[in-house]
XYZ file of C-alpha atoms in Angstrom:
318
model
C 10.185 5.917 -17.500
C 11.056 2.227 -17.602
C 9.734 0.051 -14.758
C 12.012 -2.851 -13.886
C 10.856 -6.377 -13.164
C 11.095 -7.473 -9.532
C 12.621 -10.940 -9.030
C 10.247 -13.549 -7.647
C 10.248 -13.059 -3.873
C 8.914 -16.399 -2.654
C 10.470 -19.825 -3.311
C 7.731 -21.718 -5.218
C 8.968 -25.235 -4.391
C 8.575 -24.583 -0.633
C 4.892 -23.620 -0.698
C 2.357 -25.899 0.966
C -0.578 -26.688 -1.304
C 0.333 -24.204 -4.042
C 2.344 -25.642 -6.909
C 5.403 -24.144 -8.528
C 3.563 -24.424 -11.862
C 0.808 -22.075 -10.659
C 3.278 -19.511 -9.293
C 5.387 -19.662 -12.467
C 2.363 -19.059 -14.704
C 1.085 -16.275 -12.482
C 4.476 -14.557 -12.313
C 5.341 -14.875 -15.998
C 1.998 -14.208 -17.624
C 0.031 -11.990 -15.273
C 2.685 -10.050 -13.380
C 4.985 -9.917 -16.408
C 2.079 -8.911 -18.607
C 1.114 -6.054 -16.280
C 4.690 -4.767 -16.160
C 5.050 -4.897 -19.942
C 1.753 -3.032 -20.416
C 2.908 -0.428 -17.898
C 6.118 0.208 -19.807
C 4.284 0.456 -23.141
C 1.845 2.967 -21.640
C 4.690 4.968 -20.097
C 6.448 5.134 -23.460
C 3.257 6.308 -25.181
C 2.864 9.085 -22.593
C 6.470 10.184 -23.070
C 5.932 10.475 -26.831
C 2.755 12.569 -26.604
C 2.738 16.170 -27.747
C 1.465 17.791 -24.569
C 1.047 21.145 -26.252
C -2.439 20.155 -27.384
C -5.216 20.750 -24.849
C -7.563 19.170 -24.118
C -5.923 15.859 -24.863
C -8.309 12.874 -24.514
C -5.491 10.473 -25.398
C -3.538 11.578 -22.332
C -6.563 11.064 -20.082
C -7.108 7.553 -21.466
C -3.462 6.630 -21.051
C -3.377 7.916 -17.473
C -6.422 5.772 -16.650
C -4.708 2.766 -18.215
C -1.509 3.609 -16.359
C -3.053 3.426 -12.883
C -4.556 -0.001 -13.665
C -1.249 -1.391 -14.950
C 0.808 0.203 -12.162
C -1.484 -1.048 -9.393
C -1.530 -4.512 -10.962
C 2.279 -4.485 -11.019
C 2.660 -3.289 -7.429
C -0.008 -5.602 -6.007
C 1.411 -8.649 -7.782
C 4.831 -7.867 -6.319
C 3.268 -7.627 -2.860
C 1.321 -10.849 -3.422
C 4.444 -12.885 -4.203
C 6.242 -11.237 -1.289
C 3.375 -12.297 0.998
C 4.060 -16.007 0.426
C 6.732 -18.384 1.705
C 6.205 -18.762 5.425
C 4.161 -20.588 8.050
C 0.870 -18.697 7.974
C -0.170 -20.142 11.316
C 2.468 -18.257 13.318
C 2.113 -14.477 13.637
C 5.002 -12.688 15.430
C 3.940 -11.453 18.864
C 4.378 -7.717 18.229
C 2.518 -7.864 14.915
C -0.189 -10.011 16.525
C -0.599 -7.319 19.179
C -0.973 -4.624 16.512
C -3.564 -6.700 14.643
C -5.451 -7.456 17.860
C -5.494 -3.762 18.746
C -7.207 -2.850 15.476
C -9.405 -5.919 14.907
C -10.053 -7.259 18.414
C -7.983 -10.412 17.883
C -5.911 -12.166 15.234
C -8.737 -14.691 14.801
C -11.230 -11.920 14.084
C -8.825 -10.352 11.584
C -8.432 -13.742 9.904
C -12.198 -14.301 9.754
C -12.723 -10.880 8.181
C -9.866 -11.272 5.678
C -11.017 -14.748 4.612
C -14.633 -13.586 4.533
C -13.778 -10.787 2.113
C -11.809 -13.200 -0.084
C -14.659 -15.727 -0.105
C -17.095 -13.000 -1.132
C -14.862 -12.219 -4.125
C -14.774 -15.852 -5.278
C -16.204 -16.083 -8.767
C -15.545 -12.407 -9.296
C -12.301 -10.512 -9.250
C -10.226 -8.238 -7.079
C -7.678 -8.098 -4.307
C -7.887 -8.420 -0.532
C -5.347 -6.207 1.218
C -4.217 -5.654 4.777
C -3.331 -1.966 4.729
C -1.805 0.414 7.252
C -3.376 3.891 7.218
C -0.924 6.507 8.579
C -3.717 9.099 8.949
C -5.286 7.059 11.750
C -2.309 4.919 12.767
C -4.228 1.677 12.258
C -4.566 -1.429 10.110
C -7.616 -2.090 7.933
C -8.709 -4.866 5.568
C -9.810 -3.591 2.175
C -11.000 -4.718 -1.241
C -9.255 -3.417 -4.358
C -11.296 -4.092 -7.488
C -10.155 -3.841 -11.083
C -6.648 -2.891 -9.919
C -7.816 0.685 -9.492
C -9.125 1.025 -5.967
C -6.853 1.931 -3.106
C -6.939 3.834 0.151
C -5.287 7.180 -0.506
C -2.200 7.358 1.672
C -2.567 3.729 2.761
C 0.391 1.314 2.782
C -0.599 -2.290 1.850
C 1.460 -4.901 3.718
C -0.310 -8.136 2.704
C -2.066 -8.967 -0.575
C -4.263 -11.864 -1.707
C -5.006 -12.033 -5.439
C -8.602 -13.182 -6.023
C -8.591 -12.951 -9.804
C -9.209 -16.357 -11.390
C -5.760 -16.342 -12.975
C -4.316 -16.647 -9.445
C -5.904 -20.044 -8.734
C -8.078 -21.469 -11.528
C -5.238 -23.342 -13.245
C -4.792 -25.511 -10.162
C -7.883 -25.135 -7.954
C -10.556 -24.705 -10.604
C -13.698 -23.222 -9.081
C -12.645 -24.239 -5.559
C -11.667 -20.757 -4.422
C -12.050 -21.785 -0.765
C -9.188 -24.294 -1.053
C -7.005 -21.626 -2.678
C -7.757 -19.121 0.078
C -6.922 -21.716 2.735
C -3.645 -22.537 0.970
C -2.719 -18.856 0.787
C -3.405 -18.377 4.499
C -1.194 -21.394 5.325
C 1.689 -19.888 3.346
C 1.724 -16.268 4.549
C 5.254 -15.100 5.294
C 4.490 -13.227 8.499
C 8.111 -12.245 9.076
C 8.035 -10.317 5.781
C 4.641 -8.811 6.645
C 6.075 -7.720 9.996
C 8.975 -5.971 8.265
C 6.590 -4.135 5.963
C 4.470 -3.144 8.951
C 7.535 -1.748 10.702
C 8.310 0.308 7.589
C 4.682 1.430 7.237
C 4.360 2.805 10.761
C 7.324 5.093 10.051
C 5.244 6.904 7.427
C 4.114 10.155 8.990
C 0.398 10.993 8.927
C -0.769 14.121 7.101
C 0.371 17.186 8.992
C -2.383 18.598 11.208
C -3.478 22.214 11.131
C -1.008 24.258 13.174
C -1.854 27.697 14.541
C 1.363 28.928 16.090
C -0.241 32.036 17.537
C -2.525 29.795 19.616
C -0.012 27.072 20.388
C -0.623 27.378 24.125
C -4.423 27.115 23.815
C -5.685 23.510 23.931
C -8.130 22.309 21.307
C -10.897 19.739 21.552
C -12.309 17.801 18.596
C -15.955 17.884 17.639
C -16.113 14.131 18.285
C -14.868 14.640 21.847
C -17.440 17.371 22.435
C -20.178 15.088 21.110
C -19.108 12.306 23.479
C -19.061 14.709 26.440
C -22.615 15.747 25.662
C -23.784 12.159 25.141
C -22.263 11.050 28.424
C -23.841 13.918 30.333
C -20.490 15.455 31.291
C -21.138 19.028 32.477
C -19.726 21.431 29.896
C -20.388 25.050 28.975
C -20.449 25.447 25.197
C -20.161 28.991 23.886
C -20.809 29.948 20.261
C -18.553 32.964 19.658
C -19.208 33.519 15.980
C -18.906 37.258 15.264
C -22.113 39.273 15.417
C -21.872 40.298 11.772
C -21.902 36.578 10.890
C -24.691 35.467 13.215
C -27.073 38.098 11.843
C -27.160 35.911 8.717
C -26.930 32.529 10.468
C -29.844 30.108 10.430
C -28.723 27.479 12.907
C -26.678 26.995 16.056
C -25.199 23.928 17.725
C -27.815 22.312 19.956
C -26.638 22.751 23.534
C -24.600 25.894 22.834
C -25.366 29.498 23.700
C -24.252 32.417 21.570
C -22.230 35.189 23.164
C -20.811 38.256 21.439
C -17.010 37.750 21.496
C -16.475 41.512 21.480
C -18.401 41.852 24.767
C -16.672 39.090 26.710
C -16.368 41.281 29.812
C -20.173 41.586 29.918
C -20.885 37.840 30.036
C -17.781 36.242 31.540
C -19.316 36.537 34.988
C -22.164 34.192 34.004
C -19.787 31.257 33.541
C -18.949 28.664 36.175
C -15.296 28.012 36.944
C -16.087 24.498 38.138
C -17.177 23.234 34.710
C -15.065 23.147 31.511
C -15.783 25.663 28.782
C -15.703 24.979 25.032
C -15.744 27.924 22.642
C -16.107 27.854 18.884
C -16.411 30.193 15.926
C -17.252 29.599 12.270
C -14.276 27.466 11.199
C -12.153 27.172 14.343
C -9.411 29.632 13.483
C -9.328 32.947 15.300
C -12.328 34.121 17.320
C -12.971 30.854 19.139
C -9.262 30.517 19.905
C -8.951 34.119 21.117
C -11.977 33.712 23.370
C -10.663 30.453 24.845
C -7.299 32.132 25.448
C -8.937 35.074 27.257
C -11.017 32.716 29.398
C -7.962 30.658 30.344
C -6.168 33.800 31.458
C -9.178 34.538 33.639
C -8.856 31.134 35.318
C -11.349 29.042 33.328
C -10.701 25.526 32.014
C -11.383 26.600 28.435
C -10.647 24.961 25.083
C -11.609 25.819 21.543
C -13.478 23.374 19.327
C -11.314 22.558 16.314
C -13.100 23.134 13.027
C -15.782 25.300 14.613
C -19.444 25.416 13.643
C -18.966 23.733 10.262
C -16.950 20.848 11.706
C -19.848 20.200 14.076
C -22.272 20.183 11.148
C -19.920 17.973 9.113
C -20.174 15.171 11.704
C -23.961 15.679 11.676
C -23.982 17.073 15.188
C -27.459 18.271 16.222
C -28.321 21.894 15.529
C -31.332 24.039 16.260
C -32.849 27.195 14.839
C -30.740 30.257 15.655
C -32.968 32.836 17.309
């Protein structure tokens, strides 16, 4: 596969405090070099005889490929991040940043702080949208090979020396300030609008229990911390609990096959949370039966092991 060069996005002669000479050198030598390496690597992969296994050459080339590809993509984003008045953030984007960072000023302090910490080293500072959580996050990408899986970078600052040393020398702080003055926020806003259209990973769907509400382990933990009255019922099957060593602290175990024997011990004035081993069937079935009987019941998504995965407190199962 041949990767094509992207035309220079920003107009170098319009930048404030960053010379056209620096941008030209960066674009031609570093971005161009990354793209050329990427195409050479791609050609080598295409010519490999993949009938041989294991193939250490393929593994090496794939490692080299991710470095060259990330360098190519991040350089393209870097040039596309420049060319505007970095002091003016569009209102809707400013609101999104403030929602995730507290304020635009706090975002700026964190972004600049990360960049300053990289001075004298190497790496990228990225503002990335994470569809999984529907939020923005600042991140470091070192050696062109670190990224947030599923994340969509919308702003990139190159902190490798080749990005500034030709003009700023060791004064990385002046380079960072110049970059911040030249951010093209209108372009960042457009990328943000595209990023938020990316759907998050599809959640677990249990169609047979579509009418039974779930509650996350984090929500249960917060209810318990806040002192909210809640009845938590461990409904792991008896054949499983005979081998179990622990139980969620604050829960009581009840045999799901004998629901009629213990349903009368529950209060209808307090919510009920049921859970099983993994959060699939038994906990859902029990919550469904309790709801039909008039209880405000939900099942805990992920079950016993989700609770343990968030390091929720457990006690000895007796």
